[in-house]
JSON list of C-alpha atoms in Angstrom, two decimals:
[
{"chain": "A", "resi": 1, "resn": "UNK", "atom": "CA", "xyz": [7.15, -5.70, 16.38]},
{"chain": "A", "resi": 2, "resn": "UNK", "atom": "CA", "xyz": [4.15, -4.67, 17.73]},
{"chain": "A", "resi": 3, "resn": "UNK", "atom": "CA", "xyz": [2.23, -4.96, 14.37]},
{"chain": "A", "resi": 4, "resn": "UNK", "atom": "CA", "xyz": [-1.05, -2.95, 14.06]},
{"chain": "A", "resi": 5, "resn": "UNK", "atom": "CA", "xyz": [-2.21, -0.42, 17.56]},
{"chain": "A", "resi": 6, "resn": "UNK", "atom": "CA", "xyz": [-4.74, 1.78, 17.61]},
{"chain": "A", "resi": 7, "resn": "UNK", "atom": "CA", "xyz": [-5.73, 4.77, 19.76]},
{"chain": "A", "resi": 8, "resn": "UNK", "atom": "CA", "xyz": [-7.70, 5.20, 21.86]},
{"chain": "A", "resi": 9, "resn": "UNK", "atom": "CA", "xyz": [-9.43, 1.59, 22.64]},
{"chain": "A", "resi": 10, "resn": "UNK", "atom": "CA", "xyz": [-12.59, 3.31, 24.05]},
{"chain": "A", "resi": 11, "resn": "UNK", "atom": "CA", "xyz": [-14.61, 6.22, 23.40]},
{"chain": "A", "resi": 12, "resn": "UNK", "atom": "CA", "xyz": [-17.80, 8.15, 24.35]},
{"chain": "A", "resi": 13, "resn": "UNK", "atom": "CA", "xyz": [-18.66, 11.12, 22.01]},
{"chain": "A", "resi": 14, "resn": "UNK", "atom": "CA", "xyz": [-21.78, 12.99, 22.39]},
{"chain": "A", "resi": 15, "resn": "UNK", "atom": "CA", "xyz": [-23.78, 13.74, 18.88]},
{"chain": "A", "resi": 16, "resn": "UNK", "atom": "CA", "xyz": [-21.93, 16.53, 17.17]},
{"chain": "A", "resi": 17, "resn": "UNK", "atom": "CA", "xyz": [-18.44, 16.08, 18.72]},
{"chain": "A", "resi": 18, "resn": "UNK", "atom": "CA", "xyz": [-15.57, 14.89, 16.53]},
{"chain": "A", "resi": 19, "resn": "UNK", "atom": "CA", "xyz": [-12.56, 12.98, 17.35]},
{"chain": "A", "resi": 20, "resn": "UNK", "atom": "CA", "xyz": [-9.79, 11.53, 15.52]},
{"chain": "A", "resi": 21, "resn": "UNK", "atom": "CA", "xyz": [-8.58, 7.63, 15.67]},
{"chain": "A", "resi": 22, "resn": "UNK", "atom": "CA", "xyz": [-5.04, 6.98, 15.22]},
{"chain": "A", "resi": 23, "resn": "UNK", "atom": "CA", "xyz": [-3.85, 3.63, 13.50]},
{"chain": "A", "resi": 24, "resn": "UNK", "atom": "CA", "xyz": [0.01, 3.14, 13.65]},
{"chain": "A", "resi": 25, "resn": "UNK", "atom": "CA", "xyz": [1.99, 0.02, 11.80]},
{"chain": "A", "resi": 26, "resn": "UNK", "atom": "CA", "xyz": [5.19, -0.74, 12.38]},
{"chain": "A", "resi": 27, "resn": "UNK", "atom": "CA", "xyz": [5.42, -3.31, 9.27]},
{"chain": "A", "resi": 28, "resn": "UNK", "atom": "CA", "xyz": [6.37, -0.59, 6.50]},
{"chain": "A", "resi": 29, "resn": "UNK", "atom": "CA", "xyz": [2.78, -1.69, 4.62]},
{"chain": "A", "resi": 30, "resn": "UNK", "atom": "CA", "xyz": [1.75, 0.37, 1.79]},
{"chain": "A", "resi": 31, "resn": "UNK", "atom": "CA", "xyz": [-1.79, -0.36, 2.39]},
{"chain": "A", "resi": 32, "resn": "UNK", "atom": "CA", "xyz": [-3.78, 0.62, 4.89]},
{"chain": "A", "resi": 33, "resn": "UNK", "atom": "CA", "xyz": [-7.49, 0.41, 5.66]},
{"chain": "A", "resi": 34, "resn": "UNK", "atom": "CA", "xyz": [-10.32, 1.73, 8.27]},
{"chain": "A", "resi": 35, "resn": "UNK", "atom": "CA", "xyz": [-13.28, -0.69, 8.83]},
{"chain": "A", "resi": 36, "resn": "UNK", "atom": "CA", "xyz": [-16.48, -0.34, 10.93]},
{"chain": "A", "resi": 37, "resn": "UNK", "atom": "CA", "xyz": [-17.94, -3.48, 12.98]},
{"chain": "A", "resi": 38, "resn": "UNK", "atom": "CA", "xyz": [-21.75, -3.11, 14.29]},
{"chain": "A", "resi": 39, "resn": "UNK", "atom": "CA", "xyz": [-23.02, -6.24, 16.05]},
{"chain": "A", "resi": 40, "resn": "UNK", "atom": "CA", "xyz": [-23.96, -9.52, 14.86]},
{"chain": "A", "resi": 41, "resn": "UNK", "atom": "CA", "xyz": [-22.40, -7.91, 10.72]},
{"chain": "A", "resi": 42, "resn": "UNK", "atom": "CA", "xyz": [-18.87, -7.84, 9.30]},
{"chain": "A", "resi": 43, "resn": "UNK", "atom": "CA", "xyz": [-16.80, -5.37, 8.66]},
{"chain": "A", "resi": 44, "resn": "UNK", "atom": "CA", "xyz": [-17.45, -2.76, 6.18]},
{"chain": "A", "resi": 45, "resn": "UNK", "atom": "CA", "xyz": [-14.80, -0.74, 4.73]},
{"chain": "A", "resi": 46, "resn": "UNK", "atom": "CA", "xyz": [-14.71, 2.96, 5.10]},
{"chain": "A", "resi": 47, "resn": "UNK", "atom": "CA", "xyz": [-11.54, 3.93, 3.46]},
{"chain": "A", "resi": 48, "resn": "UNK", "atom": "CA", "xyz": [-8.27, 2.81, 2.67]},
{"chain": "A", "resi": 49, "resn": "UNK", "atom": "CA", "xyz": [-4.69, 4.26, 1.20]},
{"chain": "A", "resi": 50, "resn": "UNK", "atom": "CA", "xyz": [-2.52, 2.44, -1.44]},
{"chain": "A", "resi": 51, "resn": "UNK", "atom": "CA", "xyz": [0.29, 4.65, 0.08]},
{"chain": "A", "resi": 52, "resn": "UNK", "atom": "CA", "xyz": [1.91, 7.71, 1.80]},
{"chain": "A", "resi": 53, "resn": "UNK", "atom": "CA", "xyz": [-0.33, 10.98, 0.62]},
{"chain": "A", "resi": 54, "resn": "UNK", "atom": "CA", "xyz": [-2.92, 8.77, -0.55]},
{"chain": "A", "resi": 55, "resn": "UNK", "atom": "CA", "xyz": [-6.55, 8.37, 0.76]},
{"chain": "A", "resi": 56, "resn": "UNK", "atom": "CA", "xyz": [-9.82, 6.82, -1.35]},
{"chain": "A", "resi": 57, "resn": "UNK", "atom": "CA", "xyz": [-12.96, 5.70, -0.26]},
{"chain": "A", "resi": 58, "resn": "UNK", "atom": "CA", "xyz": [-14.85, 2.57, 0.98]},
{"chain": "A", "resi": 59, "resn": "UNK", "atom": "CA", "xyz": [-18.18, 0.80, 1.12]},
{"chain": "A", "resi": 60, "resn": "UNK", "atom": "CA", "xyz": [-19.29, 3.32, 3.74]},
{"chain": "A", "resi": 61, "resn": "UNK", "atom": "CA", "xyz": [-17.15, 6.56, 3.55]},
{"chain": "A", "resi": 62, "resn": "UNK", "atom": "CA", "xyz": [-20.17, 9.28, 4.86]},
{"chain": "A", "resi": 63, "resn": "UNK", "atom": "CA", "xyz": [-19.41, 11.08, 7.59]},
{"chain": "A", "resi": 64, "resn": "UNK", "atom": "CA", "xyz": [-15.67, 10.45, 7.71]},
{"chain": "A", "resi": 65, "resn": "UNK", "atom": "CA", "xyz": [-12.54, 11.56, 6.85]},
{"chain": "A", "resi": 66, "resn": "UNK", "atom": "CA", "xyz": [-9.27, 9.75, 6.59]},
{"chain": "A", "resi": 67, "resn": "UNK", "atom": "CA", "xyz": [-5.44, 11.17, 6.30]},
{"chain": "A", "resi": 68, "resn": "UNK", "atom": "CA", "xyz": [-2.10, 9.34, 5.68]},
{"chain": "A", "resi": 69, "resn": "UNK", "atom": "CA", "xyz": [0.60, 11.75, 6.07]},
{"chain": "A", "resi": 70, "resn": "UNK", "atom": "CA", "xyz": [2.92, 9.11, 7.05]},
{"chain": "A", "resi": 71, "resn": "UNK", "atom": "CA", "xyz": [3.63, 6.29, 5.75]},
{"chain": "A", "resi": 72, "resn": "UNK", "atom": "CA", "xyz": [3.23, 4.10, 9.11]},
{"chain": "A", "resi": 73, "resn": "UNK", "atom": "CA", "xyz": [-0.13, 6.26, 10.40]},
{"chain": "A", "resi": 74, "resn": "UNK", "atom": "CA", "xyz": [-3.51, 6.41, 8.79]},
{"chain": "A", "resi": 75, "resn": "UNK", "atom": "CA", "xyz": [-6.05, 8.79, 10.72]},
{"chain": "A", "resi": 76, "resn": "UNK", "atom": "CA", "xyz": [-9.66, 8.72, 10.71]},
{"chain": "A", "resi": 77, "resn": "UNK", "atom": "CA", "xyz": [-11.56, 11.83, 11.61]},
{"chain": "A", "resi": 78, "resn": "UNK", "atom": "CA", "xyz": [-15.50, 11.99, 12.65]},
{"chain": "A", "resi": 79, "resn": "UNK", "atom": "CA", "xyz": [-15.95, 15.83, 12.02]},
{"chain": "A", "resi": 80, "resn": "UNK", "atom": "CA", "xyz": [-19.92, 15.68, 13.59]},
{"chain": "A", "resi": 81, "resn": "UNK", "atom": "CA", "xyz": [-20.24, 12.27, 15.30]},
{"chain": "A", "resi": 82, "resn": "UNK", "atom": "CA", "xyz": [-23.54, 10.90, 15.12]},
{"chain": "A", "resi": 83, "resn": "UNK", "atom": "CA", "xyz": [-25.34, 7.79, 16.98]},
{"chain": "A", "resi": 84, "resn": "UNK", "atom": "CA", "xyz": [-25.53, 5.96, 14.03]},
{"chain": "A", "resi": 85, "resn": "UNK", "atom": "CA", "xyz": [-21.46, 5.99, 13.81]},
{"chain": "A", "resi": 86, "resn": "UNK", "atom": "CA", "xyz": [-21.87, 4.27, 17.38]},
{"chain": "A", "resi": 87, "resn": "UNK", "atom": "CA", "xyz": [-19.49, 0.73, 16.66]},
{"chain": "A", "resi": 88, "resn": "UNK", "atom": "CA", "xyz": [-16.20, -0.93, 16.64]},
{"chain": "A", "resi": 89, "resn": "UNK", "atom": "CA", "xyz": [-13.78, 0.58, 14.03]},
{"chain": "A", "resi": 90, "resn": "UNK", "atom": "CA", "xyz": [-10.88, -1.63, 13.32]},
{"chain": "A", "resi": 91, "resn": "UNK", "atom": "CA", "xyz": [-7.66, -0.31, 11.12]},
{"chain": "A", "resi": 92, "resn": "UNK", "atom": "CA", "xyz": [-5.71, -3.11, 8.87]},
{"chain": "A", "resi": 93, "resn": "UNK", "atom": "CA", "xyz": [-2.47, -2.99, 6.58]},
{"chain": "A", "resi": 94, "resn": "UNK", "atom": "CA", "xyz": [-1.18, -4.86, 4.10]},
{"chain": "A", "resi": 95, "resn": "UNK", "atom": "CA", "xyz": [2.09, -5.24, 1.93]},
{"chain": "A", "resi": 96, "resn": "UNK", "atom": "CA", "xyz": [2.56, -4.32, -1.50]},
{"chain": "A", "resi": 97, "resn": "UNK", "atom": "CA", "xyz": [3.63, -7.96, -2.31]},
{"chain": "A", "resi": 98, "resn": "UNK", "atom": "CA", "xyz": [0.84, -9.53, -4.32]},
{"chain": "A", "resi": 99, "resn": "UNK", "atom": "CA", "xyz": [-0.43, -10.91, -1.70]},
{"chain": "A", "resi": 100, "resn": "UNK", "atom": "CA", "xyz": [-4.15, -9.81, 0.65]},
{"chain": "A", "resi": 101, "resn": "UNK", "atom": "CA", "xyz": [-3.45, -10.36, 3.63]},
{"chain": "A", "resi": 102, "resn": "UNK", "atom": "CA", "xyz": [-4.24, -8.15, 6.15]},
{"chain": "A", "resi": 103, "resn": "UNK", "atom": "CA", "xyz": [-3.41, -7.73, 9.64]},
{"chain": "A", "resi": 104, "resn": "UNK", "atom": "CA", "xyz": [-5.43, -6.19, 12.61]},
{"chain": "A", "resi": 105, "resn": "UNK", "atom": "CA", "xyz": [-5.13, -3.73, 15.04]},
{"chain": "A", "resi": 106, "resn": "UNK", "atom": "CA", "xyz": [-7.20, -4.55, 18.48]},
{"chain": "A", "resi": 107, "resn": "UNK", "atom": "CA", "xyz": [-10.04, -1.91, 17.69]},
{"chain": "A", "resi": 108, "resn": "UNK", "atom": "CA", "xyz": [-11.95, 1.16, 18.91]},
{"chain": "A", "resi": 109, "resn": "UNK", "atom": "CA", "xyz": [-15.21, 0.50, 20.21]},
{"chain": "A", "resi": 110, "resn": "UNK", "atom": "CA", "xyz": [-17.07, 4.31, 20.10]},
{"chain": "A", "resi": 111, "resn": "UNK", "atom": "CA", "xyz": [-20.29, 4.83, 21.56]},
{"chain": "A", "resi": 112, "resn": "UNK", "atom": "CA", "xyz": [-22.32, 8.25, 20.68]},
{"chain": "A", "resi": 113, "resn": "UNK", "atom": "CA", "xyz": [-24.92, 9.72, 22.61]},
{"chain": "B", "resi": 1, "resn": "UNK", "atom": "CA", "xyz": [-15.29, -10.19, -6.44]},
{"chain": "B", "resi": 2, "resn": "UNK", "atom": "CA", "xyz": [-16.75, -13.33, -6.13]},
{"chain": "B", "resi": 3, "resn": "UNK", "atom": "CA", "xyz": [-19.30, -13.48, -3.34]},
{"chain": "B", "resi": 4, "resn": "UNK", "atom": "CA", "xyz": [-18.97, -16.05, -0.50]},
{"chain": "B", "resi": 5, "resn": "UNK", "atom": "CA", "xyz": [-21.83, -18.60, 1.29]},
{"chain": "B", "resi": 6, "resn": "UNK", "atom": "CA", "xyz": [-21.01, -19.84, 4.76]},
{"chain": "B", "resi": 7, "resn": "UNK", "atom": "CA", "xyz": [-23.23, -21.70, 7.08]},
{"chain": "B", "resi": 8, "resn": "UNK", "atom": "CA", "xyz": [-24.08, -19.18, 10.38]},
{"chain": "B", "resi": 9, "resn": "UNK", "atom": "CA", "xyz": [-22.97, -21.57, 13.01]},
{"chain": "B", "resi": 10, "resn": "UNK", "atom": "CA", "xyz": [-21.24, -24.76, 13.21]},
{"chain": "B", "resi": 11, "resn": "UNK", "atom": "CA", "xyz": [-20.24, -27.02, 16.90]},
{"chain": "B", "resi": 12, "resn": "UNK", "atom": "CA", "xyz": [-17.49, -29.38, 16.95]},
{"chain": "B", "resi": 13, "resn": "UNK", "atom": "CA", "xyz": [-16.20, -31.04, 19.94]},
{"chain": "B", "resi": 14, "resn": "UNK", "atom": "CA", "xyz": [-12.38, -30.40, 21.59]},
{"chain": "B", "resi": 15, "resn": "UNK", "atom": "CA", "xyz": [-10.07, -32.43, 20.50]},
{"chain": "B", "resi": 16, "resn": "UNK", "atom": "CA", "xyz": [-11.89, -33.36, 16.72]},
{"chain": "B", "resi": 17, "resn": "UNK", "atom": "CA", "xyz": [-11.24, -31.73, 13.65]},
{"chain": "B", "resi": 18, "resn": "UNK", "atom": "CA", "xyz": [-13.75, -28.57, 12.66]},
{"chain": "B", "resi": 19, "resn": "UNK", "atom": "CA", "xyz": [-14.05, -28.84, 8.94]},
{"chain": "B", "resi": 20, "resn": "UNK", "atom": "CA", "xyz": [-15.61, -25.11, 8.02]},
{"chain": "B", "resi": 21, "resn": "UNK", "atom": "CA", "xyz": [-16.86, -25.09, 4.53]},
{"chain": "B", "resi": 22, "resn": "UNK", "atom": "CA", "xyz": [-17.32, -22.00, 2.03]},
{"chain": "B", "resi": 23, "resn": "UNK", "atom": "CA", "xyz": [-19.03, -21.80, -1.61]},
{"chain": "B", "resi": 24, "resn": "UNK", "atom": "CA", "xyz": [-17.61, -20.08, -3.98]},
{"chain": "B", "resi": 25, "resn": "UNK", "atom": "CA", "xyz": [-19.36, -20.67, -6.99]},
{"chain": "B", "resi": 26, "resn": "UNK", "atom": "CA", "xyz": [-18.49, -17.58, -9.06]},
{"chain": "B", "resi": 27, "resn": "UNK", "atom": "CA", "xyz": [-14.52, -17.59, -8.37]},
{"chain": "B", "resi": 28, "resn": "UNK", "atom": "CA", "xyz": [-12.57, -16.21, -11.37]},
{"chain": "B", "resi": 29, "resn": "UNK", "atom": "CA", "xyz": [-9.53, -18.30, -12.32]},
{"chain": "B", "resi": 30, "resn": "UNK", "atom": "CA", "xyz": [-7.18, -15.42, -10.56]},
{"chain": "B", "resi": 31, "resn": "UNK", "atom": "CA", "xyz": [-9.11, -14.87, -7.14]},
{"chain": "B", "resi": 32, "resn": "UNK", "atom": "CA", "xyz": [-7.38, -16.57, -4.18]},
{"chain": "B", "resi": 33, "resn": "UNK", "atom": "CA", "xyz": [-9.32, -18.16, -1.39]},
{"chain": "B", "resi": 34, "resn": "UNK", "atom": "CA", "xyz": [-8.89, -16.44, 2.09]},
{"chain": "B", "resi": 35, "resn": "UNK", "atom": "CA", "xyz": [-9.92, -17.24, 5.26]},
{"chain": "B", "resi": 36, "resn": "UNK", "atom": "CA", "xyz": [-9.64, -15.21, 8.26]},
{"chain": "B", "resi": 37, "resn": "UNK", "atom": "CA", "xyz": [-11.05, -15.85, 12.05]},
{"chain": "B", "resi": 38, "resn": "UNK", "atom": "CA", "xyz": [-12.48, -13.00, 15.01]},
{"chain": "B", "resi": 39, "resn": "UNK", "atom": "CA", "xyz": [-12.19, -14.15, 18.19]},
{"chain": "B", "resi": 40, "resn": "UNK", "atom": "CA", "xyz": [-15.13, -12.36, 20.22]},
{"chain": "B", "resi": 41, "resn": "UNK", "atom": "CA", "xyz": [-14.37, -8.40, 19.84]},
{"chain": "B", "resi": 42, "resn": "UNK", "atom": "CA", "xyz": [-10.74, -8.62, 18.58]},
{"chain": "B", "resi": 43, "resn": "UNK", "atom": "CA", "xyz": [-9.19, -8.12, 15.33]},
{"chain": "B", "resi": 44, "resn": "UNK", "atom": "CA", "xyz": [-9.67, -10.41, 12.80]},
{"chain": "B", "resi": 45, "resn": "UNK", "atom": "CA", "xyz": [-6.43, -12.64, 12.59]},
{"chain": "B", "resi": 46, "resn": "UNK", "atom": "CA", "xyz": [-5.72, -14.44, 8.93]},
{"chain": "B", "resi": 47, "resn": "UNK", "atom": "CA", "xyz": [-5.50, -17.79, 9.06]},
{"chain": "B", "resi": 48, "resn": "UNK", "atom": "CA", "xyz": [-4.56, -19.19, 5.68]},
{"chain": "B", "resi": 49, "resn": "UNK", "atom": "CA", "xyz": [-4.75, -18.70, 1.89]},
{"chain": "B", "resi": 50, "resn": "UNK", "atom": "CA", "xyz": [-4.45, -20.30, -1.64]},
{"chain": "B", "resi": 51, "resn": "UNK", "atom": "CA", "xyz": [-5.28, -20.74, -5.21]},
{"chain": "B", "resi": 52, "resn": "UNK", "atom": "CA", "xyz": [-5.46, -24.00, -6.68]},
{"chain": "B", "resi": 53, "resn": "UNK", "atom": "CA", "xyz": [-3.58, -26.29, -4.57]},
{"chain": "B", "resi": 54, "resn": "UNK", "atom": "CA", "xyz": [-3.95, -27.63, -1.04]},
{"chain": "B", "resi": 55, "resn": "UNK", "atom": "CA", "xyz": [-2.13, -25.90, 1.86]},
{"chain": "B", "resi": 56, "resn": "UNK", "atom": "CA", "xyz": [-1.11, -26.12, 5.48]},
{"chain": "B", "resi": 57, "resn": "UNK", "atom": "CA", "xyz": [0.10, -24.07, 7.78]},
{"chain": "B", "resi": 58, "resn": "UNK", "atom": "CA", "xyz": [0.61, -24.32, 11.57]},
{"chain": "B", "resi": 59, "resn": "UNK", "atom": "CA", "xyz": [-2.73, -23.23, 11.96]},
{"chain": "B", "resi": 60, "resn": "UNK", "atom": "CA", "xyz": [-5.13, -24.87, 9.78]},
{"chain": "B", "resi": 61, "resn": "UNK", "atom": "CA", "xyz": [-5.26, -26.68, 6.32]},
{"chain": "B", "resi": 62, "resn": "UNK", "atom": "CA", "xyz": [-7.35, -25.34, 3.49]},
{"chain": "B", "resi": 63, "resn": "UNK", "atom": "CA", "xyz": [-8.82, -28.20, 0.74]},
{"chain": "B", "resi": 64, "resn": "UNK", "atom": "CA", "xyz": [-9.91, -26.27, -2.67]},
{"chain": "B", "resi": 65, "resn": "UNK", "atom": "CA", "xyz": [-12.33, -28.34, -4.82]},
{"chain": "B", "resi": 66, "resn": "UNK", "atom": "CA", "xyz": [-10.77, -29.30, -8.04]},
{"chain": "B", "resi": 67, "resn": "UNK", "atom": "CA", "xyz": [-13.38, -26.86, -10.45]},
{"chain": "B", "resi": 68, "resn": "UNK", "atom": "CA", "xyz": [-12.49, -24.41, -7.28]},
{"chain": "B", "resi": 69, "resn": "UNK", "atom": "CA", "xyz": [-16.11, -23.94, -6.53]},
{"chain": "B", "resi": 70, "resn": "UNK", "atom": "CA", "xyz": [-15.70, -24.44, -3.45]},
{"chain": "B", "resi": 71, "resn": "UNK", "atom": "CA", "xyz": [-13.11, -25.10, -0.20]},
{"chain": "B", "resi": 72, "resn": "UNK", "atom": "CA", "xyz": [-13.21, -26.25, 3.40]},
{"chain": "B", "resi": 73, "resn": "UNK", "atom": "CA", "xyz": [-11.01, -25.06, 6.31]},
{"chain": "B", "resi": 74, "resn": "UNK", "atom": "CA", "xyz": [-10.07, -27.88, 8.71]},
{"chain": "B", "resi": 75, "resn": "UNK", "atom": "CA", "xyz": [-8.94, -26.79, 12.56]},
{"chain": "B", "resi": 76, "resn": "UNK", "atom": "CA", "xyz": [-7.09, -30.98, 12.72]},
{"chain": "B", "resi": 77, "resn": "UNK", "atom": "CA", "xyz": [-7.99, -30.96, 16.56]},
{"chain": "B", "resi": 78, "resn": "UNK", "atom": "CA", "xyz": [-9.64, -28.08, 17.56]},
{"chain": "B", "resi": 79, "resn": "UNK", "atom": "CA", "xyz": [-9.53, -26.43, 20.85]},
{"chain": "B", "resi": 80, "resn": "UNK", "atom": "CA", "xyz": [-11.77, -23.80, 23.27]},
{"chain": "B", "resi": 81, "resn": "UNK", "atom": "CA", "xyz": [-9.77, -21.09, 21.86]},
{"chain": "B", "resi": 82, "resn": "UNK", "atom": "CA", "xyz": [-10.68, -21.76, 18.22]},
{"chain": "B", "resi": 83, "resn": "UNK", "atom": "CA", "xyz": [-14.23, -20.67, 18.98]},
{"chain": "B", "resi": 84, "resn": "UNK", "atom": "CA", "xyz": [-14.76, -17.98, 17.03]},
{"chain": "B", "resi": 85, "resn": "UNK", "atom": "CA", "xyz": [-16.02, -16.31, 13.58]},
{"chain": "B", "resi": 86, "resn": "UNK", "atom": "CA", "xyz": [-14.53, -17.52, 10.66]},
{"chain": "B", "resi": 87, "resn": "UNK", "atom": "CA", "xyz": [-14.80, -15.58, 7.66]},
{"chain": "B", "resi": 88, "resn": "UNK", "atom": "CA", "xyz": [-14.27, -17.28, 4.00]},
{"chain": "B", "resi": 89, "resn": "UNK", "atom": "CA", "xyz": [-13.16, -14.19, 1.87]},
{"chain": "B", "resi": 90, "resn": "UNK", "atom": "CA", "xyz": [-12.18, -14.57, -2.62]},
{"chain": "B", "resi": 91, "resn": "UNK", "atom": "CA", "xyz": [-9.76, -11.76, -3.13]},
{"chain": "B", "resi": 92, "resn": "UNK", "atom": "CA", "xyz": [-7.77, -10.86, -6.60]},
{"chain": "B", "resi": 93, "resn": "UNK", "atom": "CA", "xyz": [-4.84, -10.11, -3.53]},
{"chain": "B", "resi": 94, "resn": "UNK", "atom": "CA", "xyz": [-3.57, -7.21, -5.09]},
{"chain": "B", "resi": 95, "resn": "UNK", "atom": "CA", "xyz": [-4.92, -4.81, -2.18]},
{"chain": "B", "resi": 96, "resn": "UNK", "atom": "CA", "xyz": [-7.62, -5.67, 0.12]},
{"chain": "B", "resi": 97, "resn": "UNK", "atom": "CA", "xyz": [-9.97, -2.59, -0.69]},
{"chain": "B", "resi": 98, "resn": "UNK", "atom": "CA", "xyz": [-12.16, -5.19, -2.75]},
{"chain": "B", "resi": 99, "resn": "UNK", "atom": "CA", "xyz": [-12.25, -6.95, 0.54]},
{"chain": "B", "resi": 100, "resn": "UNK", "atom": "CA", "xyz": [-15.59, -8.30, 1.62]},
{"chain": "B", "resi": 101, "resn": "UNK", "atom": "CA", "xyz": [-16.32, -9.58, 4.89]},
{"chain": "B", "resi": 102, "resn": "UNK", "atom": "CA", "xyz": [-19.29, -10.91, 5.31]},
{"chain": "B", "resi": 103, "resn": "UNK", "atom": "CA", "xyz": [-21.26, -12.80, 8.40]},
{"chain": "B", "resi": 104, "resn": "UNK", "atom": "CA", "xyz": [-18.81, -15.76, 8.15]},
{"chain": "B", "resi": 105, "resn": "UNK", "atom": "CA", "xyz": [-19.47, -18.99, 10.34]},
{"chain": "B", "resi": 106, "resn": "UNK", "atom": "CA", "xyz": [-19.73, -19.17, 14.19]},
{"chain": "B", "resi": 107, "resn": "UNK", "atom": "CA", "xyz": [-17.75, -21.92, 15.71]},
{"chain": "B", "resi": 108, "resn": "UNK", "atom": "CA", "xyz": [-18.51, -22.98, 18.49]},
{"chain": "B", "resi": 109, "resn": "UNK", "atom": "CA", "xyz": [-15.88, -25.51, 20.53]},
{"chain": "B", "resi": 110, "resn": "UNK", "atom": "CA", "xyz": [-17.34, -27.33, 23.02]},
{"chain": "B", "resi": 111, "resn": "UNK", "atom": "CA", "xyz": [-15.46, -29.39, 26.07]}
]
């Protein structure tokens, strides 16, 4: 089981470029979230999915966009990266089983220029 | 969800217990107690969870006040690798998109 991986670990965009982060689970988990990290804070959530075909937003959902066309993969998409989306975005997943727990992939830490 | 208040920073020495402790004043009488830990710029890794009772896991044990205002996590002899930030989290657990991390407590382990 390698649990929760994300792609690519590290990033340098320059202001107006997009990219796309891949999260992949291997756990079957119905839910499945996208957080952002900026130093010395917690994590804020930017979207999440209750399930396959299913996207809603977050805390902080401006300026991204988020896809779940497979059960196991949940995309998030910066269409015009800005410096202010400079940070470490971390994907999560969680079971349907009354319970919150949520576990981790290792991150993405993005810089823009 | 309820909102959490953790001290910023805490030291405890290797080999002692760390005894982390959360408020939770405004709990409802359905919101679990969560606690999670970051170890520098990885994921954040759960750690343990309940509702009323007392529990213990390989990791850690987690002591809920009896009105549930409130709950310490105890690390029973902690080690260099348990420094890290330890986030206290109240959740309904039926999806973690209420989920609210906030600055959580800095442990730091010293030798």
């Amino acid at each position: 089981n390698a649990g929760v991986t994300q792609t690519p670990k590290f990033r340098v965009l320059k202001t107006g470029q997009s990219m796309t982060l891949l999260c992949a689970q291997d756990m079957n988990h119905e839910y499945m979230y996208w957080y952002r990290q900026d130093p010395g804070m917690g994590l804020r959530l930017i979207h999440y999915s209750v399930g396959e075909g299913t996207t809603a937003k977050g805390e902080v959902p401006d300026g991204y966009n988020v896809s779940r066309l497979k059960k196991q993969n949940f995309l998030l998409g910066l269409e015009s990266a800005a410096p202010s989306q400079t940070s470490v975005y971390f994907c999560a997943s969680s079971s349907l089983a009354g319970t919150d727990t949520q576990y981790f992939g290792p991150g993405t830490r993005l810089t823009v220029l | 969800d309820a909102k959490t208040t953790q001290p910023p920073s805490m030291d405890c020495a290797e080999g002692r217990a760390a005894n982390l402790p959360c408020n939770h004043s405004t709990i409802s009488g359905n919101e679990y107690v969560y606690w999670y830990r970051q170890i520098h710029s990885q994921g954040p890794q759960y750690i343990i969870h309940g509702l009323k009772n007392n529990e213990t896991n390989e990791m850690a044990s987690l002591i809920i006040t009896e009105d549930r205002k409130s709950s310490t996590l105890i690390l029973p002899h902690a080690t260099l690798r348990d420094t890290a930030v330890y986030y206290c989290i109240v959740s309904l657990g039926t999806g973690g998109f209420k989920t609210i991390f906030g600055a959580g407590t800095r442990l730091f382990v010293k030798a």
